[in-house]
Coordinates of C-alpha atoms and ligand atoms in Angstrom, one line a residue:
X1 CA 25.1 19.3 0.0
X2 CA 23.6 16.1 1.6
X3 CA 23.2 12.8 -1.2
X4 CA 19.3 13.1 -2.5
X5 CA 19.3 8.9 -0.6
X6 CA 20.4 10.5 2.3
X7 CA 16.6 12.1 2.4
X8 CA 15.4 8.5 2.8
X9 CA 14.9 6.9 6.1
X10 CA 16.1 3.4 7.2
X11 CA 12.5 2.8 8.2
X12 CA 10.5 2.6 12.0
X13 CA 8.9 -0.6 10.5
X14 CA 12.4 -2.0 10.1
X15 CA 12.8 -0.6 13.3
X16 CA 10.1 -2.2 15.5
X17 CA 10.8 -5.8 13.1
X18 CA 14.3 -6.1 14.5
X19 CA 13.4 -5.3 18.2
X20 CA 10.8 -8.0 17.9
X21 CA 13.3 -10.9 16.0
X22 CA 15.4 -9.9 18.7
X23 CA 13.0 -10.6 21.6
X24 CA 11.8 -13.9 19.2
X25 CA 15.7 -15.3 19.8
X26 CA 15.8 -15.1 22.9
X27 CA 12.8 -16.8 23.3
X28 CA 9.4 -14.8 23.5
X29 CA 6.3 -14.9 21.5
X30 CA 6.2 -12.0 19.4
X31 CA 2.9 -10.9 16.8
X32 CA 3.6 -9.8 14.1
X33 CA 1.3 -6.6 13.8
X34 CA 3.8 -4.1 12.4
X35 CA 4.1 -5.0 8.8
X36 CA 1.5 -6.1 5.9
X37 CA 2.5 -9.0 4.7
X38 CA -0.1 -11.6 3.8
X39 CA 0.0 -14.9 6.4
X40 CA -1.4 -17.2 3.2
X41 CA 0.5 -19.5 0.7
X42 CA 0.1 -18.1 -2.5
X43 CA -3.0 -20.1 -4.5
X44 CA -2.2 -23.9 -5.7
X45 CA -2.3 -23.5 -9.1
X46 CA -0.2 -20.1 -9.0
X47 CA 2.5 -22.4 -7.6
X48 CA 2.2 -25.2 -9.9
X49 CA 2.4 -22.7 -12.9
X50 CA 5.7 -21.8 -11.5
X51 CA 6.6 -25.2 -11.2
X52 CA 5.9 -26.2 -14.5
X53 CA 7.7 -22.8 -15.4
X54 CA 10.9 -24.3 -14.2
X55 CA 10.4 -27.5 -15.7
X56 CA 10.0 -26.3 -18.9
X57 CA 13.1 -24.2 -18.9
X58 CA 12.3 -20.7 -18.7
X59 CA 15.0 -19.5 -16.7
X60 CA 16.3 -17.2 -19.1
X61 CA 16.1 -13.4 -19.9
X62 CA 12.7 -12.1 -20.6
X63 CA 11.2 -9.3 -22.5
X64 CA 12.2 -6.2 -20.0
X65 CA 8.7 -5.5 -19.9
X66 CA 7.4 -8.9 -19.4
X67 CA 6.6 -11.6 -21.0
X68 CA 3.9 -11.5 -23.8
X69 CA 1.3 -14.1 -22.0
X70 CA 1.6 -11.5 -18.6
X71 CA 1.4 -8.3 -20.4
X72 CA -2.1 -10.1 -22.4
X73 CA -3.5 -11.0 -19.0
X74 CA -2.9 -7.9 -17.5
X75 CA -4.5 -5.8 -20.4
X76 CA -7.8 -8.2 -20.4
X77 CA -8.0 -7.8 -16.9
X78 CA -7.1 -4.1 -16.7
X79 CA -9.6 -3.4 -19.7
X80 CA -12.5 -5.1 -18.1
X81 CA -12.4 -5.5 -14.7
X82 CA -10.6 -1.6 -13.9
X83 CA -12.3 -0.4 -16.8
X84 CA -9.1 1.4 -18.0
X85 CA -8.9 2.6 -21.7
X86 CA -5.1 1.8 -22.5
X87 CA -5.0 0.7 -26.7
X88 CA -2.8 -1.8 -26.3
X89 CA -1.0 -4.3 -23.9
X90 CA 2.2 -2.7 -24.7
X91 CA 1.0 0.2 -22.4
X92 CA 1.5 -2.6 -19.4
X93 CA 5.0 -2.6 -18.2
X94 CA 5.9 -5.7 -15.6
X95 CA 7.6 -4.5 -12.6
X96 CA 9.6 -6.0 -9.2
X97 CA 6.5 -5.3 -7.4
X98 CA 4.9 -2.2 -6.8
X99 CA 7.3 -0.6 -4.9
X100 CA 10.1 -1.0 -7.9
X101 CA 7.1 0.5 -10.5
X102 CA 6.8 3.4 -8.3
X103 CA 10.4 4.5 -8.1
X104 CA 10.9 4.6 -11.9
X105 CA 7.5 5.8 -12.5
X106 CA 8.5 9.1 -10.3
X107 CA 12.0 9.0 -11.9
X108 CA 10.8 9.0 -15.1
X109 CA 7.6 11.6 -14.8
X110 CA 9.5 14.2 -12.4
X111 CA 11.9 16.9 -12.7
X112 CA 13.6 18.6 -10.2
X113 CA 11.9 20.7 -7.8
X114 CA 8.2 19.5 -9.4
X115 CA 5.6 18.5 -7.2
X116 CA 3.0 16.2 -6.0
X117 CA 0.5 15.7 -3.7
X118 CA 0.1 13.0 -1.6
X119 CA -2.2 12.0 1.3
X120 CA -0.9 12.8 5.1
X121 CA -0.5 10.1 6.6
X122 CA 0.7 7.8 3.9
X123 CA 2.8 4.8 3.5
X124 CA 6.0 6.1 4.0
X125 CA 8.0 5.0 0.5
X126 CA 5.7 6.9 -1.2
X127 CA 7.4 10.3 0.1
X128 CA 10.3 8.8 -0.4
X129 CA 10.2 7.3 -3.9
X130 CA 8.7 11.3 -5.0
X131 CA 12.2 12.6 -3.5
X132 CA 14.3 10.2 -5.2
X133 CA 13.1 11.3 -8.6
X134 CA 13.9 14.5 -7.4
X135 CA 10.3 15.7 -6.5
X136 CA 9.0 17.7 -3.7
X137 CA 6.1 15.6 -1.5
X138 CA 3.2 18.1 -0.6
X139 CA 1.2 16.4 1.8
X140 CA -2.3 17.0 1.9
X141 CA -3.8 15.7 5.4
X142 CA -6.7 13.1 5.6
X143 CA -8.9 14.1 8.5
X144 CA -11.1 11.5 10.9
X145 CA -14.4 13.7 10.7
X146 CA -14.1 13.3 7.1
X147 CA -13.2 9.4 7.4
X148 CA -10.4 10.1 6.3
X149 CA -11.4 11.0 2.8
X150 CA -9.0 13.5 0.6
X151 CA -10.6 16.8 1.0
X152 CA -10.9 18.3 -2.7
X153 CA -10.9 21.9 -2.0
X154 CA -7.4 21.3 0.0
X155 CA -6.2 19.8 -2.9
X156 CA -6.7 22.5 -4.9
X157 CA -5.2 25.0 -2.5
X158 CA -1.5 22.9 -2.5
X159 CA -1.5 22.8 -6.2
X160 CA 1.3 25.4 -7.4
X161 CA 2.7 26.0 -10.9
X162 CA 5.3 23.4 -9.5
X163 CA 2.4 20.5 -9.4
X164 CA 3.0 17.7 -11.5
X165 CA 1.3 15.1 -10.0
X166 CA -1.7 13.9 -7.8
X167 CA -1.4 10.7 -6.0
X168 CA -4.4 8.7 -4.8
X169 CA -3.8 5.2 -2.8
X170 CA -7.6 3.4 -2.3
X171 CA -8.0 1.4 -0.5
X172 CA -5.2 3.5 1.6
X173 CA -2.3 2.4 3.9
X174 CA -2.1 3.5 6.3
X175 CA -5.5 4.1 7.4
X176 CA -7.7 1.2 5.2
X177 CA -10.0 4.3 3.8
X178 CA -11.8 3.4 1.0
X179 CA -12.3 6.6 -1.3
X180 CA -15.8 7.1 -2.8
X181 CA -16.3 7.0 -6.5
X182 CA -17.7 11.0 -5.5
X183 CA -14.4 12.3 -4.1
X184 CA -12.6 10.4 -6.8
X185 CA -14.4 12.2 -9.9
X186 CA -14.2 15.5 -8.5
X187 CA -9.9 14.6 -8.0
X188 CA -10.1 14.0 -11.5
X189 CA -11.9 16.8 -12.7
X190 CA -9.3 18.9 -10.5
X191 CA -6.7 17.4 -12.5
X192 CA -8.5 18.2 -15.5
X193 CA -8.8 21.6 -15.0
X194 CA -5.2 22.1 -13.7
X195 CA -3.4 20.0 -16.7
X196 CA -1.9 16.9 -14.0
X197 CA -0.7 13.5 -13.8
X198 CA -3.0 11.1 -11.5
X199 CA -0.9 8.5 -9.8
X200 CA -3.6 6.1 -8.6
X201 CA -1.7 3.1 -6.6
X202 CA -4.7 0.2 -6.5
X203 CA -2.6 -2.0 -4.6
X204 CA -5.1 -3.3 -1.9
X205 CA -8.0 -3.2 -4.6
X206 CA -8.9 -7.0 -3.6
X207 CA -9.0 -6.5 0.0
X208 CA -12.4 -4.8 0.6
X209 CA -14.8 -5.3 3.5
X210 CA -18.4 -5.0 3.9
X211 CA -19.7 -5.4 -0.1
X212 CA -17.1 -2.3 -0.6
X213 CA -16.6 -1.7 -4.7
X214 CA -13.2 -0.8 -5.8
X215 CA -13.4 2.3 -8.1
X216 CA -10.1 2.9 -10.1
X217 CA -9.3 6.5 -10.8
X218 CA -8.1 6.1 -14.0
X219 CA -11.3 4.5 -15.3
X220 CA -13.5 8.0 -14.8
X221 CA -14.0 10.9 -17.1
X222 CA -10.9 13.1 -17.2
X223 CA -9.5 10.9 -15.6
X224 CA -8.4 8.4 -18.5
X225 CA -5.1 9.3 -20.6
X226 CA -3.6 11.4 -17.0
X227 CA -3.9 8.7 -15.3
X228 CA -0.7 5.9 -14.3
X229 CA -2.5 3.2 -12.3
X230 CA -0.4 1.2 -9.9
X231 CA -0.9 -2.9 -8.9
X232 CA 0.7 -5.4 -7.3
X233 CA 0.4 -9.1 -7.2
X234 CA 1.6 -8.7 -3.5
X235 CA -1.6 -8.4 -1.3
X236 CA -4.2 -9.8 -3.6
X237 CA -2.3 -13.2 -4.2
X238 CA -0.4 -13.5 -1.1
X239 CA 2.6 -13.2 -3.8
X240 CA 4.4 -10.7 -1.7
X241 CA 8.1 -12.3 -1.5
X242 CA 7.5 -13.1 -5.4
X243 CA 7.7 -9.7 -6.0
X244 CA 5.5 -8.6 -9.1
X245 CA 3.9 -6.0 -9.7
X246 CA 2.6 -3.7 -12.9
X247 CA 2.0 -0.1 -14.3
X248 CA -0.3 0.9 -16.6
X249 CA 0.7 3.7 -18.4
X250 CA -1.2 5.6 -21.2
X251 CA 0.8 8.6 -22.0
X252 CA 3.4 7.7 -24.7
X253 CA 6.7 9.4 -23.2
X254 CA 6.1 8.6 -20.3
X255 CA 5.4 5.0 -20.9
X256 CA 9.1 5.3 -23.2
X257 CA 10.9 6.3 -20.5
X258 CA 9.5 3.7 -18.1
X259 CA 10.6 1.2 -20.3
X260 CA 14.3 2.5 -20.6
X261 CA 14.0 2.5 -16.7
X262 CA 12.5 -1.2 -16.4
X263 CA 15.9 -2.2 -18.7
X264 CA 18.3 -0.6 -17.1
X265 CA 17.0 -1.1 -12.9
X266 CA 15.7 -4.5 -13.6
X267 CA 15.8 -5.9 -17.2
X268 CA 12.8 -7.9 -16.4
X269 CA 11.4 -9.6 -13.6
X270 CA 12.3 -13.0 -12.4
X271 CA 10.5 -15.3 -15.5
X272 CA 9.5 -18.0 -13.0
X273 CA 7.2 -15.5 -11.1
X274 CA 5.9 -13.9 -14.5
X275 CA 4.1 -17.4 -15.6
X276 CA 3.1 -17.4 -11.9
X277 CA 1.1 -13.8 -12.0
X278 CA -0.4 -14.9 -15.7
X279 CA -1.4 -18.0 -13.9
X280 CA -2.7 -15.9 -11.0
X281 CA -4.7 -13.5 -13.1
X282 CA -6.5 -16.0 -15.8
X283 CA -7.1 -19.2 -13.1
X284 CA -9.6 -19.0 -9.9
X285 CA -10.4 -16.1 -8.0
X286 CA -11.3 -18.1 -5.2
X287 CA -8.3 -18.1 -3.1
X288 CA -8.4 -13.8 -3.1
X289 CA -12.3 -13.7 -2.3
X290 CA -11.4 -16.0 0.8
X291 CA -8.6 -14.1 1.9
X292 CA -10.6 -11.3 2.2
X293 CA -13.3 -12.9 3.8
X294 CA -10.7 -14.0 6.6
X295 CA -9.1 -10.7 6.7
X296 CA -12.8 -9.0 7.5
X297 CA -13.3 -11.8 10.4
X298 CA -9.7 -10.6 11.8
X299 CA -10.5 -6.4 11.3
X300 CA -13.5 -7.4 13.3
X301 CA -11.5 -9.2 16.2
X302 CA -9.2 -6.5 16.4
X303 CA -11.6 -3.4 16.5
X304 CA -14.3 -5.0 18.9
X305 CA -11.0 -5.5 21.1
X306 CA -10.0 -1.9 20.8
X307 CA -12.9 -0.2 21.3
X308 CA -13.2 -1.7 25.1
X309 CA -9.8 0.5 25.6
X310 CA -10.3 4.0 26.5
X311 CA -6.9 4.6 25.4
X312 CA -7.5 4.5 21.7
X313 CA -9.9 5.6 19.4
X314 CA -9.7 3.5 16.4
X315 CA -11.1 3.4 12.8
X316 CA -13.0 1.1 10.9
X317 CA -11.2 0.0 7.8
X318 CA -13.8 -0.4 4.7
X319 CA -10.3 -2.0 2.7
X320 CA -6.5 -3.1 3.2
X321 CA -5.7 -4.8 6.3
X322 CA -4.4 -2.2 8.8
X323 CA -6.5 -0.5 11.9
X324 CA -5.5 3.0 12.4
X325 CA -6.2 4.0 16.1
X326 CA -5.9 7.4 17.5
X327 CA -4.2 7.9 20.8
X328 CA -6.5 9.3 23.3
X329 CA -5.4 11.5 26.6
X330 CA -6.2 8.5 28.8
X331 CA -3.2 7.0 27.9
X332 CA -0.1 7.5 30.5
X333 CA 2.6 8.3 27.9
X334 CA 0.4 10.7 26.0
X335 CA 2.3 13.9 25.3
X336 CA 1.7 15.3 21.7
X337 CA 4.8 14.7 20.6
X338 CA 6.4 10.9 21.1
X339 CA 3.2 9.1 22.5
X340 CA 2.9 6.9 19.2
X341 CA 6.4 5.7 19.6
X342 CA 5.9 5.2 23.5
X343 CA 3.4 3.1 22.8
X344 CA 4.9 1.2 20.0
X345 CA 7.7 0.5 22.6
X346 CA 5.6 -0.4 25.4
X347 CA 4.0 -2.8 23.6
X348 CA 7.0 -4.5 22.3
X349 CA 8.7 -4.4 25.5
X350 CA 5.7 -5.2 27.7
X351 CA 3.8 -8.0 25.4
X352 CA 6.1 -8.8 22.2
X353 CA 3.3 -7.1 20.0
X354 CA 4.5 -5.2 17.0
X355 CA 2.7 -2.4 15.6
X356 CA 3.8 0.9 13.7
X357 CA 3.7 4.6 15.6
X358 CA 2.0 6.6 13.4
X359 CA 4.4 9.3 12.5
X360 CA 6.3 6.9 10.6
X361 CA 4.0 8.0 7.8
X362 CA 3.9 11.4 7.8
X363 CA 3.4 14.1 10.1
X364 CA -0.5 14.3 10.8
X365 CA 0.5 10.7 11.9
X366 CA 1.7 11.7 15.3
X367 CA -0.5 10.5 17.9
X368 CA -2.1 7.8 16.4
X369 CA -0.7 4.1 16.1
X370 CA -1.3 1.2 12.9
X371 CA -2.3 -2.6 13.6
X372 CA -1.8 -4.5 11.0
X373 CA -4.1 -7.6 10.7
X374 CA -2.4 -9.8 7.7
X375 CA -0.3 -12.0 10.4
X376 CA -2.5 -15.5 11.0
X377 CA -6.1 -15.2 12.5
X378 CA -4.2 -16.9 15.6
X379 CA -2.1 -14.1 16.2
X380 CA -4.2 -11.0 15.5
X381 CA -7.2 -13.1 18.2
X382 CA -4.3 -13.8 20.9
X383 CA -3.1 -9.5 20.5
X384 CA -6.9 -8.6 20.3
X385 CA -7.0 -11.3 24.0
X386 CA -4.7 -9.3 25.3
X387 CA -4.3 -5.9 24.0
X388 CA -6.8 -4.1 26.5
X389 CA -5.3 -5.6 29.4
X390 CA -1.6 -5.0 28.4
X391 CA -2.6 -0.8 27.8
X392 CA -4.7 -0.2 31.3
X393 CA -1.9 -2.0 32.9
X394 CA 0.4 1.2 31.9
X395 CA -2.1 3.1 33.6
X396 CA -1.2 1.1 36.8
Ligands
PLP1 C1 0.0 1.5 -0.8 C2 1.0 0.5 -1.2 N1 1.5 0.5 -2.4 C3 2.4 -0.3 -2.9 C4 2.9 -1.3 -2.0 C5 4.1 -2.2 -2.5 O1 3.7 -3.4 -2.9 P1 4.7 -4.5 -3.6 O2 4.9 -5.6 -2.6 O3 4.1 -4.9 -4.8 O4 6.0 -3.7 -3.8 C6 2.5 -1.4 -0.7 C7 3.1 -2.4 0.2 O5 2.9 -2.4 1.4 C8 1.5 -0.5 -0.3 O6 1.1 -0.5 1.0

């Protein structure tokens, strides 16, 4: 019997990073479309909380959970601005980002063999963290005539007496769908009905495009005491190497058994980044609005430059910053089976241009490949420059 880590993959965006560090020392321009990491310094007075944080001394061991002034923040800013009906702040546990939140969150709801449905595609750890608490992933697939919306009857029709859970990403990585506050009730009346956990992961909730409203799951009728909602201070305040992140968590033993998991994975996160993300959340909102005002100017660059390709068929993203593009027949490697990865590889090898093939998350993936557009305005208008030129030359 294989080791339940064993299950988990090294990673193709680890993958297609190291070929393109490589290729960076020994001397080429690369950009940096493969991963999501934001290109902005964190806000100014975010970093001069921390600073002051270390000048005051607070270096030491913190409540695991997080220190009180965070966990206040969070609740006032969960309570009004998600509209989420926890009773107290000590039903917001601090985490070492999102990612960390999510693999004891799974740990702590699921037992063996219990599953829970997640979108196809989807960022990849999300699979993975459901396996390592021992659950079973049942992928639902988004589909482009539906703009990539969950489809609520075919949620229904993968829920077994196994179903524990229901997870929900919006705005959604891989794809940067935006789900409507429609689809969203009807998910949570569907979890009504059937007795389920919602796992709503809000982690792009700043990052929105065209006037789009973020709607969080756990804030609709039924929806409310099911739900564990899912942040991070990663994407919305550039604060992704800080690593901070939260759950909010209104069942009681599940919220018990997240804390025992926060104490013994973590025991807190760094204290120096804690005053930082209370800083974050009660200062300016300035610095977010304007990264996503930047973000919207670079999804813009990068789809006008695809759709003069007649190699890809890409989608507008309403949230997030990633474009998800489907392979069309045009293209020379196309094969319905290894054309995403082809064309990751050709565009490394040909142009130093990362990007990620689309069945790195998740089977309905195949065929299709992810830009993502959080690497400097420079870079994302120098690979929309050349991007349309460097495919029709494979055709060549
Ligand atoms: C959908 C989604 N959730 C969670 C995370 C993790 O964020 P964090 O940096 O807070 O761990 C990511 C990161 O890319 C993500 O795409």
């Amino acid at each position: 019997m294989s080791h339940i880590v064993d299950s988990v993959s090294l990673g193709a965006i680890v993958q297609v990073r190291d070929r393109l560090l490589d290729q960076q020392a020994r001397g080429r321009r690369v950009l940096r479309l493969e991963s999501g990491d934001p290109s902005f310094d964190i806000p100014i007075h975010v970093r001069e909380a921390m600073e002051q944080a270390l000048r005051d001394g607070q270096t030491h061991y913190t409540a695991s959970t997080g220190i009180p002034l965070l966990r206040k923040a969070i609740f006032q800013k969960v309570t009004t601005e998600n509209r989420l009906s926890v009773p107290s702040d000590d039903h917001v546990v601090v985490t070492n980002g999102a990612m960390h939140g999510l693999y004891i969150l799974f740990r702590a709801m699921l037992e063996p063999g219990d599953e829970v449905i997640l979108p196809d595609p989807m960022w990849t750890e999300i699979a993975e963290n459901i396996r390592l608490g021992g659950g079973k992933p049942v992928p639902v697939v988004l589909r482009e005539e539906r703009g990539y919306q969950y489809d609520p009857d075919e949620i229904e029709a993968a829920i077994t007496p196994r179903t524990k859970a229901i997870f929900v990403n919006t705005p959604q990585n891989p794809i940067g769908a935006v789900a409507s506050r429609e689809t969203l009730s009807v998910i949570a009346q569907i979890a009504e009905r059937h007795n389920l956990f919602l796992v709503s992961d809000e982690a792009y909730e700043h990052v929105l495009y065209d006037g789009a409203v973020h709607v969080s799951l756990g804030s609709l009728p039924g929806a409310q005491s099911r739900t564990i909602s899912v942040y991070s201070m990663s994407k919305t305040y550039a604060m992704s190497g800080l690593r901070l992140g939260y759950l909010v968590i209104h069942d009681p033993l599940l919220l018990e058994r997240i804390k025992k998991l926060v104490r013994c994975t973590i025991n807190g996160v760094n204290s120096v980044t804690q005053y930082g993300a209370a800083a974050a959340l009660t200062g300016p909102q300035e610095a977010t609005k304007s990264m996503a005002r930047e973000y919207q100017k670079r999804r813009d660059i990068l789809f006008d430059a695809l759709k003069e390709t007649p190699y890809l068929k890409a989608f507008k993203p309403g949230g997030a910053f990633y474009l998800w593009a489907r392979i069309l027949p045009a293209w020379p490697g196309y094969d319905g089976k290894n054309d995403d990865w082809s064309m990751t590889n050709y565009l490394i090898d040909t142009a130093g241009i990362g990007s990620s093939p689309g069945s790195a998350f998740g089977p309905a993936g195949q065929g299709h490949i992810r830009f993502a557009f959080s690497c400097s305005t420079e870079q994302v208008a120098e690979a929309a420059r050349i991007l349309p030129d460097v495919l029709s030359r494979a055709g060549r």
